[in-house]
C-alpha cells in the first residue's frame, strides 16, 4: 500500500507541477498585458497633450499673422514691425497685453480643434482618415497657414523687385561684376598663402575634434546607454549638450573666441573645433545606433567586459562610416573657415573682408576665384575618397 501511494504521488506530481507552471505563465502574461496597456495609455495621453500644445501654438501663430500682417500691414498699411517685440507695437488690445491676446486666441482655437477634431496635430500624427471631413478641413487650414507664412516672409524680409531692377541698382551691380570678372593677379601670392592657412585651419579643427567626438559618440548612443538610470542620465545630458553647442553657428563661436583670444587663425580654429565636436558626435552616435546587434550579443555571451564588447563588436562596424564622415567634415570646415574669417577668424576670409571694405572689387574677384577653385578641388577629392571607402 505504501508503495502504491508513493507511486500515485509521483504520478500526480508532474500534473501538479505543470499546473503550477501554467498558473505562473498566466500570471506573468496578465502582468505583461497590464504593463502594455498602461504603456499604451501613457503614450496616448502624451500624444494628446503634445497635440493640444501644438494646436495652441498654431492658433497663436495664426492670430499673430492675421492681426499684424493681414490687418495692419496689408489692409491698414501700417508698419507692424513684426521683427520687434510686441510691447513696442500696439502694446495693448482693449487694455490687455497683445501677447496675452494672441495666447488666448490660440487657446480658444486649440480647444475648438480638440472638440471638433479639425486639428493640424491630428493631421500630422496621421490620425485623420481620408474619408473624414475633418481631414479635408485640416488640410485647408494647413494650406492657409502655408500661404500666410509665405506672405509674412515676403513682408518681413521686405522683398522689393522694383528696387532690385531699377536703373541705378543695375548700373551699380554692373560695375561690381565687371571688376569681379577682371581679377587683380598682383595679390595672388598673398591669396595663396591665406588659402593655405584656411585649409590647415580646417584640418587642425577636424583632427583636434576627433578624440572628443569619438568618446562622446559612444556615450550619446541610445543602444549603448540604456543599462541603468546613470547611463540614461549621461546619455540625456550629453545629447542635450551636443545639440546645444551644434545649434550655435561657427560664426558666433568665432566672435566669442576672437574676443577671448585675439584676432587670427587660432580663434577660428577653436570655433570650428567646438562645432565639429558636436556635429561629428551626433553623426557618429546615429551610426552606432544603426549597427547590427548580433556581434555585440555574440561577444557578450563569451563573458567579455563592456569595453571589450564595444571595441570588438561596435568599432569594426562603424570605422569606415566614421572615416567617411570625418573626411566630409573637413570639406565642410574648409568652407566654414572662409566665412568665419570675415569676423576675424583668420585665413582667406579675413583678407576677403579687408578688400571688400575698401571696395577693391578686382582684388575681391581674385580672392573669390581662389576660394572657388580650392573648394571645388576639396569637394572632388572628398567625394572620390568617400566613394572608395563605401
Short mmCIF file of C-alpha atoms in Angstrom, two decimals:
data_model
loop_
_atom_site.label_atom_id
_atom_site.label_comp_id
_atom_site.label_asym_id
_atom_site.label_seq_id
_atom_site.Cartn_x
_atom_site.Cartn_y
_atom_site.Cartn_z
CA UNK A 1 0.00 0.00 0.00
CA UNK A 2 2.86 2.35 0.84
CA UNK A 3 4.48 1.67 -2.50
CA UNK A 4 1.19 2.25 -4.32
CA UNK A 5 0.59 5.57 -2.53
CA UNK A 6 4.12 6.79 -3.28
CA UNK A 7 3.72 5.79 -6.91
CA UNK A 8 0.41 7.65 -7.03
CA UNK A 9 2.02 10.78 -5.60
CA UNK A 10 4.79 10.54 -8.20
CA UNK A 11 2.22 10.14 -10.94
CA UNK A 12 0.31 13.19 -9.74
CA UNK A 13 3.33 15.37 -9.12
CA UNK A 14 4.07 16.15 -12.81
CA UNK A 15 0.48 17.25 -13.29
CA UNK A 16 0.61 19.48 -10.26
CA UNK A 17 3.98 20.89 -11.42
CA UNK A 18 2.63 21.60 -14.88
CA UNK A 19 -0.45 23.21 -13.38
CA UNK A 20 1.73 25.44 -11.21
CA UNK A 21 3.87 26.46 -14.18
CA UNK A 22 0.72 27.18 -16.17
CA UNK A 23 -0.58 29.43 -13.41
CA UNK A 24 2.74 31.26 -13.29
CA UNK A 25 2.75 31.74 -17.04
CA UNK A 26 -0.81 33.07 -16.95
CA UNK A 27 0.04 35.47 -14.14
CA UNK A 28 3.13 36.71 -16.00
CA UNK A 29 1.09 37.13 -19.16
CA UNK A 30 -1.52 39.06 -17.20
CA UNK A 31 1.10 41.38 -15.74
CA UNK A 32 2.71 41.81 -19.16
CA UNK A 33 -0.63 42.69 -20.72
CA UNK A 34 -1.39 45.17 -17.95
CA UNK A 35 2.02 46.79 -18.38
CA UNK A 36 1.48 47.03 -22.12
CA UNK A 37 -1.95 48.57 -21.64
CA UNK A 38 -0.52 51.06 -19.15
CA UNK A 39 2.25 51.98 -21.61
CA UNK A 40 -0.26 52.47 -24.42
CA UNK A 41 -2.47 54.68 -22.27
CA UNK A 42 0.52 56.72 -21.14
CA UNK A 43 1.73 57.12 -24.72
CA UNK A 44 -1.75 58.10 -25.93
CA UNK A 45 -2.01 60.69 -23.15
CA UNK A 46 1.37 62.18 -24.09
CA UNK A 47 0.32 62.38 -27.74
CA UNK A 48 -2.94 64.13 -26.82
CA UNK A 49 -1.13 66.68 -24.65
CA UNK A 50 1.52 67.28 -27.30
CA UNK A 51 -1.17 67.63 -29.96
CA UNK A 52 -3.11 70.16 -27.89
CA UNK A 53 0.02 72.23 -27.25
CA UNK A 54 0.87 72.10 -30.96
CA UNK A 55 -2.62 73.28 -31.92
CA UNK A 56 -2.32 76.05 -29.31
CA UNK A 57 0.94 77.21 -30.87
CA UNK A 58 -0.55 77.06 -34.37
CA UNK A 59 -3.57 79.05 -33.23
CA UNK A 60 -1.44 81.76 -31.62
CA UNK A 61 0.75 81.89 -34.74
CA UNK A 62 -2.36 82.28 -36.90
CA UNK A 63 -3.59 85.12 -34.66
CA UNK A 64 -0.26 86.94 -34.95
CA UNK A 65 -0.20 86.71 -38.75
CA UNK A 66 -3.84 87.75 -39.21
CA UNK A 67 -3.51 90.73 -36.86
CA UNK A 68 -0.06 92.08 -37.58
CA UNK A 69 0.38 91.15 -41.25
CA UNK A 70 -3.04 90.88 -42.88
CA UNK A 71 -4.80 93.55 -40.80
CA UNK A 72 -2.04 96.06 -40.02
CA UNK A 73 0.36 95.68 -42.95
CA UNK A 74 -1.88 94.78 -45.90
CA UNK A 75 -5.23 96.37 -45.01
CA UNK A 76 -4.24 99.41 -42.91
CA UNK A 77 -0.83 99.95 -44.49
CA UNK A 78 0.82 100.34 -41.08
CA UNK A 79 4.33 99.02 -40.47
CA UNK A 80 3.69 96.25 -37.94
CA UNK A 81 7.40 95.85 -37.14
CA UNK A 82 6.93 92.10 -36.74
CA UNK A 83 10.61 91.62 -36.00
CA UNK A 84 10.35 93.85 -32.92
CA UNK A 85 8.91 92.96 -29.55
CA UNK A 86 5.10 93.05 -29.26
CA UNK A 87 5.38 95.60 -26.45
CA UNK A 88 6.77 98.12 -28.97
CA UNK A 89 3.92 97.83 -31.47
CA UNK A 90 0.34 98.20 -30.33
CA UNK A 91 1.23 97.46 -26.70
CA UNK A 92 -2.29 96.50 -25.65
CA UNK A 93 -5.59 95.48 -27.16
CA UNK A 94 -8.57 96.61 -25.08
CA UNK A 95 -6.25 97.12 -22.13
CA UNK A 96 -4.77 93.61 -22.40
CA UNK A 97 -1.14 92.95 -23.41
CA UNK A 98 -1.07 91.94 -27.05
CA UNK A 99 0.95 88.76 -26.45
CA UNK A 100 -1.69 87.64 -23.93
CA UNK A 101 -4.41 88.20 -26.51
CA UNK A 102 -2.52 86.07 -29.04
CA UNK A 103 -2.14 83.31 -26.45
CA UNK A 104 -5.84 83.45 -25.54
CA UNK A 105 -6.91 83.25 -29.18
CA UNK A 106 -4.58 80.32 -29.70
CA UNK A 107 -6.03 78.57 -26.64
CA UNK A 108 -9.60 79.03 -27.88
CA UNK A 109 -8.68 77.69 -31.32
CA UNK A 110 -6.89 74.72 -29.75
CA UNK A 111 -9.96 73.86 -27.66
CA UNK A 112 -12.18 74.14 -30.73
CA UNK A 113 -9.82 71.89 -32.68
CA UNK A 114 -9.82 69.34 -29.85
CA UNK A 115 -13.62 69.24 -29.75
CA UNK A 116 -14.27 69.21 -33.50
CA UNK A 117 -11.23 67.03 -34.38
CA UNK A 118 -10.30 69.59 -37.06
CA UNK A 119 -6.75 69.52 -35.80
CA UNK A 120 -3.43 70.15 -37.50
CA UNK A 121 -1.79 67.98 -34.83
CA UNK A 122 -4.06 65.01 -35.63
CA UNK A 123 -3.31 65.55 -39.32
CA UNK A 124 0.44 65.48 -38.66
CA UNK A 125 0.09 62.41 -36.43
CA UNK A 126 -1.82 60.59 -39.19
CA UNK A 127 -4.96 60.07 -37.09
CA UNK A 128 -7.41 61.55 -39.60
CA UNK A 129 -8.66 59.12 -42.23
CA UNK A 130 -9.11 60.16 -45.84
CA UNK A 131 -12.89 59.78 -45.64
CA UNK A 132 -13.26 62.10 -42.64
CA UNK A 133 -14.44 65.65 -43.32
CA UNK A 134 -12.15 66.80 -40.51
CA UNK A 135 -9.14 65.79 -42.59
CA UNK A 136 -10.28 67.91 -45.52
CA UNK A 137 -10.88 70.87 -43.23
CA UNK A 138 -7.48 70.41 -41.56
CA UNK A 139 -5.79 70.31 -44.99
CA UNK A 140 -7.46 73.60 -45.93
CA UNK A 141 -6.28 75.17 -42.67
CA UNK A 142 -2.76 73.89 -43.29
CA UNK A 143 -2.83 75.41 -46.79
CA UNK A 144 -3.98 78.71 -45.29
CA UNK A 145 -1.11 78.61 -42.79
CA UNK A 146 1.44 77.97 -45.52
CA UNK A 147 0.05 80.80 -47.64
CA UNK A 148 0.05 83.24 -44.73
CA UNK A 149 3.58 82.15 -43.82
CA UNK A 150 4.76 82.92 -47.36
CA UNK A 151 3.07 86.33 -47.26
CA UNK A 152 4.57 87.02 -43.83
CA UNK A 153 8.02 86.07 -45.06
CA UNK A 154 7.64 88.39 -48.05
CA UNK A 155 6.62 91.29 -45.79
CA UNK A 156 9.21 90.67 -43.05
CA UNK A 157 12.14 90.35 -45.47
CA UNK A 158 10.95 93.48 -47.32
CA UNK A 159 11.39 91.95 -50.77
CA UNK A 160 11.35 94.67 -53.43
CA UNK A 161 11.90 93.58 -57.02
CA UNK A 162 11.33 97.17 -58.17
CA UNK A 163 14.35 98.42 -56.21
CA UNK A 164 16.44 95.45 -57.28
CA UNK A 165 15.92 96.02 -61.00
CA UNK A 166 15.90 99.81 -61.01
CA UNK A 167 18.32 101.57 -63.36
CA UNK A 168 20.61 102.83 -60.60
CA UNK A 169 20.86 99.42 -58.91
CA UNK A 170 21.55 97.64 -62.19
CA UNK A 171 24.33 100.08 -63.08
CA UNK A 172 25.95 99.60 -59.65
CA UNK A 173 25.74 95.82 -59.99
CA UNK A 174 27.23 96.04 -63.46
CA UNK A 175 30.25 97.98 -62.17
CA UNK A 176 30.86 95.44 -59.42
CA UNK A 177 30.57 92.40 -61.69
CA UNK A 178 32.78 93.94 -64.35
CA UNK A 179 35.53 94.40 -61.74
CA UNK A 180 34.99 90.92 -60.28
CA UNK A 181 35.49 89.43 -63.74
CA UNK A 182 38.84 91.25 -64.06
CA UNK A 183 40.77 89.80 -61.09
CA UNK A 184 43.91 91.52 -59.87
CA UNK A 185 46.62 88.84 -60.06
CA UNK A 186 49.16 91.02 -58.28
CA UNK A 187 47.87 89.77 -54.93
CA UNK A 188 47.92 86.10 -55.96
CA UNK A 189 50.86 85.15 -53.65
CA UNK A 190 49.10 86.64 -50.62
CA UNK A 191 45.84 84.92 -51.60
CA UNK A 192 47.56 81.54 -51.94
CA UNK A 193 49.21 81.97 -48.55
CA UNK A 194 45.86 82.85 -46.99
CA UNK A 195 44.06 79.88 -48.58
CA UNK A 196 46.77 77.50 -47.34
CA UNK A 197 46.24 78.92 -43.85
CA UNK A 198 42.49 78.33 -44.28
CA UNK A 199 42.94 74.69 -45.32
CA UNK A 200 45.26 73.94 -42.40
CA UNK A 201 42.94 75.80 -40.02
CA UNK A 202 40.12 73.48 -41.06
CA UNK A 203 42.40 70.45 -40.90
CA UNK A 204 43.56 71.16 -37.33
CA UNK A 205 40.00 71.85 -36.19
CA UNK A 206 38.91 68.48 -37.58
CA UNK A 207 41.84 66.49 -36.18
CA UNK A 208 41.68 68.02 -32.69
CA UNK A 209 37.93 67.40 -32.57
CA UNK A 210 38.22 63.68 -33.34
CA UNK A 211 39.09 62.30 -29.85
CA UNK A 212 36.29 64.15 -28.08
CA UNK A 213 33.81 63.32 -30.86
CA UNK A 214 34.76 59.64 -30.75
CA UNK A 215 34.22 59.36 -26.98
CA UNK A 216 31.04 61.44 -26.95
CA UNK A 217 29.57 59.35 -29.76
CA UNK A 218 29.58 56.15 -27.68
CA UNK A 219 28.26 57.97 -24.61
CA UNK A 220 25.50 59.54 -26.72
CA UNK A 221 24.31 56.33 -28.41
CA UNK A 222 20.93 55.18 -27.13
CA UNK A 223 21.56 51.48 -27.72
CA UNK A 224 24.75 51.56 -25.59
CA UNK A 225 23.50 53.79 -22.75
CA UNK A 226 20.24 52.19 -21.64
CA UNK A 227 21.56 49.96 -18.87
CA UNK A 228 20.59 51.87 -15.70
CA UNK A 229 19.47 55.28 -14.52
CA UNK A 230 23.02 56.69 -14.51
CA UNK A 231 23.80 55.70 -18.08
CA UNK A 232 20.44 57.04 -19.26
CA UNK A 233 21.07 60.31 -17.42
CA UNK A 234 24.52 60.55 -19.01
CA UNK A 235 23.02 59.91 -22.44
CA UNK A 236 20.34 62.58 -21.95
CA UNK A 237 22.79 65.19 -20.66
CA UNK A 238 25.36 64.65 -23.42
CA UNK A 239 22.72 64.63 -26.15
CA UNK A 240 21.36 67.94 -24.84
CA UNK A 241 24.88 69.39 -24.60
CA UNK A 242 25.88 68.41 -28.13
CA UNK A 243 22.57 69.64 -29.55
CA UNK A 244 23.07 72.99 -27.81
CA UNK A 245 26.64 73.50 -28.99
CA UNK A 246 25.73 72.40 -32.51
CA UNK A 247 22.85 74.89 -32.65
CA UNK A 248 25.32 77.77 -32.21
CA UNK A 249 26.84 78.59 -35.58
CA UNK A 250 30.64 78.63 -36.02
CA UNK A 251 30.38 82.33 -36.85
CA UNK A 252 29.10 83.02 -33.32
CA UNK A 253 31.80 80.82 -31.78
CA UNK A 254 34.38 82.73 -33.83
CA UNK A 255 33.17 86.04 -32.40
CA UNK A 256 33.39 84.61 -28.86
CA UNK A 257 36.88 83.20 -29.30
CA UNK A 258 38.10 86.32 -31.11
CA UNK A 259 37.20 88.38 -28.04
CA UNK A 260 38.61 85.70 -25.74
CA UNK A 261 41.94 85.11 -27.51
CA UNK A 262 42.72 87.60 -30.28
CA UNK A 263 42.13 88.12 -33.98
CA UNK A 264 43.78 85.45 -36.11
CA UNK A 265 43.57 81.81 -37.18
CA UNK A 266 43.67 80.41 -33.63
CA UNK A 267 40.17 81.61 -32.58
CA UNK A 268 38.87 80.50 -35.96
CA UNK A 269 40.28 77.02 -35.39
CA UNK A 270 38.73 76.89 -31.90
CA UNK A 271 35.34 77.91 -33.27
CA UNK A 272 35.41 75.20 -35.92
CA UNK A 273 36.67 72.63 -33.42
CA UNK A 274 33.78 73.20 -30.99
CA UNK A 275 31.19 72.94 -33.74
CA UNK A 276 32.92 69.92 -35.27
CA UNK A 277 32.92 68.05 -31.96
CA UNK A 278 29.16 68.35 -31.56
CA UNK A 279 28.40 67.67 -35.23
CA UNK A 280 30.62 64.59 -35.53
CA UNK A 281 29.42 63.26 -32.16
CA UNK A 282 25.84 63.37 -33.45
CA UNK A 283 26.70 61.70 -36.76
CA UNK A 284 28.85 59.07 -35.07
CA UNK A 285 26.22 58.27 -32.42
CA UNK A 286 23.48 57.88 -35.04
CA UNK A 287 25.72 55.46 -36.93
CA UNK A 288 26.31 53.48 -33.73
CA UNK A 289 22.57 53.25 -33.14
CA UNK A 290 22.10 51.67 -36.59
CA UNK A 291 24.62 48.84 -36.13
CA UNK A 292 23.79 45.14 -36.17
CA UNK A 293 23.46 44.00 -32.51
CA UNK A 294 24.43 40.42 -33.40
CA UNK A 295 28.22 40.78 -32.99
CA UNK A 296 27.74 42.56 -29.65
CA UNK A 297 25.50 39.77 -28.35
CA UNK A 298 27.92 37.10 -29.54
CA UNK A 299 30.89 38.76 -27.83
CA UNK A 300 28.87 39.40 -24.65
CA UNK A 301 27.96 35.69 -24.47
CA UNK A 302 31.66 34.87 -24.08
CA UNK A 303 31.81 36.88 -20.85
CA UNK A 304 33.64 39.87 -22.33
CA UNK A 305 33.74 43.17 -20.48
CA UNK A 306 31.69 46.19 -21.70
CA UNK A 307 34.74 47.94 -23.18
CA UNK A 308 35.73 44.75 -24.99
CA UNK A 309 32.20 44.40 -26.36
CA UNK A 310 32.31 47.96 -27.68
CA UNK A 311 35.82 47.67 -29.11
CA UNK A 312 35.35 44.34 -30.87
CA UNK A 313 31.59 44.43 -31.52
CA UNK A 314 30.89 48.07 -32.39
CA UNK A 315 34.07 49.76 -33.63
CA UNK A 316 34.64 47.40 -36.61
CA UNK A 317 31.11 48.13 -37.84
CA UNK A 318 31.42 51.92 -37.64
CA UNK A 319 35.07 52.54 -38.54
CA UNK A 320 34.54 53.08 -42.28
CA UNK A 321 31.45 55.32 -41.85
CA UNK A 322 33.32 57.30 -39.18
CA UNK A 323 36.20 57.87 -41.58
CA UNK A 324 33.82 58.95 -44.33
CA UNK A 325 32.06 61.40 -42.00
CA UNK A 326 35.41 62.83 -40.89
CA UNK A 327 36.64 63.47 -44.43
CA UNK A 328 33.35 65.10 -45.36
CA UNK A 329 33.53 67.25 -42.23
CA UNK A 330 36.97 68.51 -43.21
CA UNK A 331 35.49 69.54 -46.55
CA UNK A 332 32.73 71.43 -44.72
CA UNK A 333 35.23 73.07 -42.37
CA UNK A 334 37.23 74.47 -45.29
CA UNK A 335 34.10 76.27 -46.49
CA UNK A 336 33.20 77.44 -42.98
CA UNK A 337 36.74 78.69 -42.38
CA UNK A 338 36.26 81.15 -45.22
CA UNK A 339 33.15 82.58 -43.57
CA UNK A 340 34.49 82.85 -40.02
CA UNK A 341 37.45 84.79 -41.39
CA UNK A 342 35.00 87.64 -42.01
CA UNK A 343 34.77 88.21 -38.24
CA UNK A 344 38.49 87.92 -37.53
CA UNK A 345 38.86 84.14 -37.57
CA UNK A 346 41.91 84.22 -39.83
CA UNK A 347 42.50 82.68 -43.22
CA UNK A 348 41.42 83.99 -46.58
CA UNK A 349 38.11 85.21 -45.17
CA UNK A 350 39.90 87.99 -43.28
CA UNK A 351 41.72 89.01 -46.45
CA UNK A 352 38.42 88.99 -48.38
CA UNK A 353 36.78 91.20 -45.76
CA UNK A 354 39.62 93.73 -45.87
CA UNK A 355 39.44 94.24 -49.64
CA UNK A 356 35.65 94.24 -49.62
CA UNK A 357 35.58 97.02 -47.01
CA UNK A 358 37.92 99.05 -49.26
CA UNK A 359 35.62 98.37 -52.27
CA UNK A 360 38.57 96.98 -54.24
CA UNK A 361 36.46 94.63 -56.31
CA UNK A 362 39.19 93.40 -58.65
CA UNK A 363 41.14 92.07 -55.65
CA UNK A 364 37.90 90.61 -54.29
CA UNK A 365 37.38 88.89 -57.65
CA UNK A 366 40.75 87.15 -57.41
CA UNK A 367 40.12 86.02 -53.83
CA UNK A 368 36.69 84.64 -54.78
CA UNK A 369 38.28 82.78 -57.70
CA UNK A 370 40.91 81.19 -55.44
CA UNK A 371 38.26 80.19 -52.89
CA UNK A 372 36.04 78.65 -55.59
CA UNK A 373 38.90 76.61 -57.07
CA UNK A 374 40.08 75.28 -53.71
CA UNK A 375 36.55 74.43 -52.54
CA UNK A 376 35.87 72.63 -55.84
CA UNK A 377 39.12 70.66 -55.52
CA UNK A 378 38.37 69.74 -51.90
CA UNK A 379 34.85 68.64 -52.80
CA UNK A 380 36.13 66.49 -55.68
CA UNK A 381 38.84 64.82 -53.60
CA UNK A 382 36.49 64.27 -50.67
CA UNK A 383 33.84 62.69 -52.91
CA UNK A 384 36.36 60.33 -54.52
CA UNK A 385 37.77 59.22 -51.16
CA UNK A 386 34.30 58.59 -49.76
CA UNK A 387 33.36 56.60 -52.85
CA UNK A 388 36.46 54.44 -52.38
CA UNK A 389 35.55 53.83 -48.74
CA UNK A 390 31.93 52.94 -49.50
#
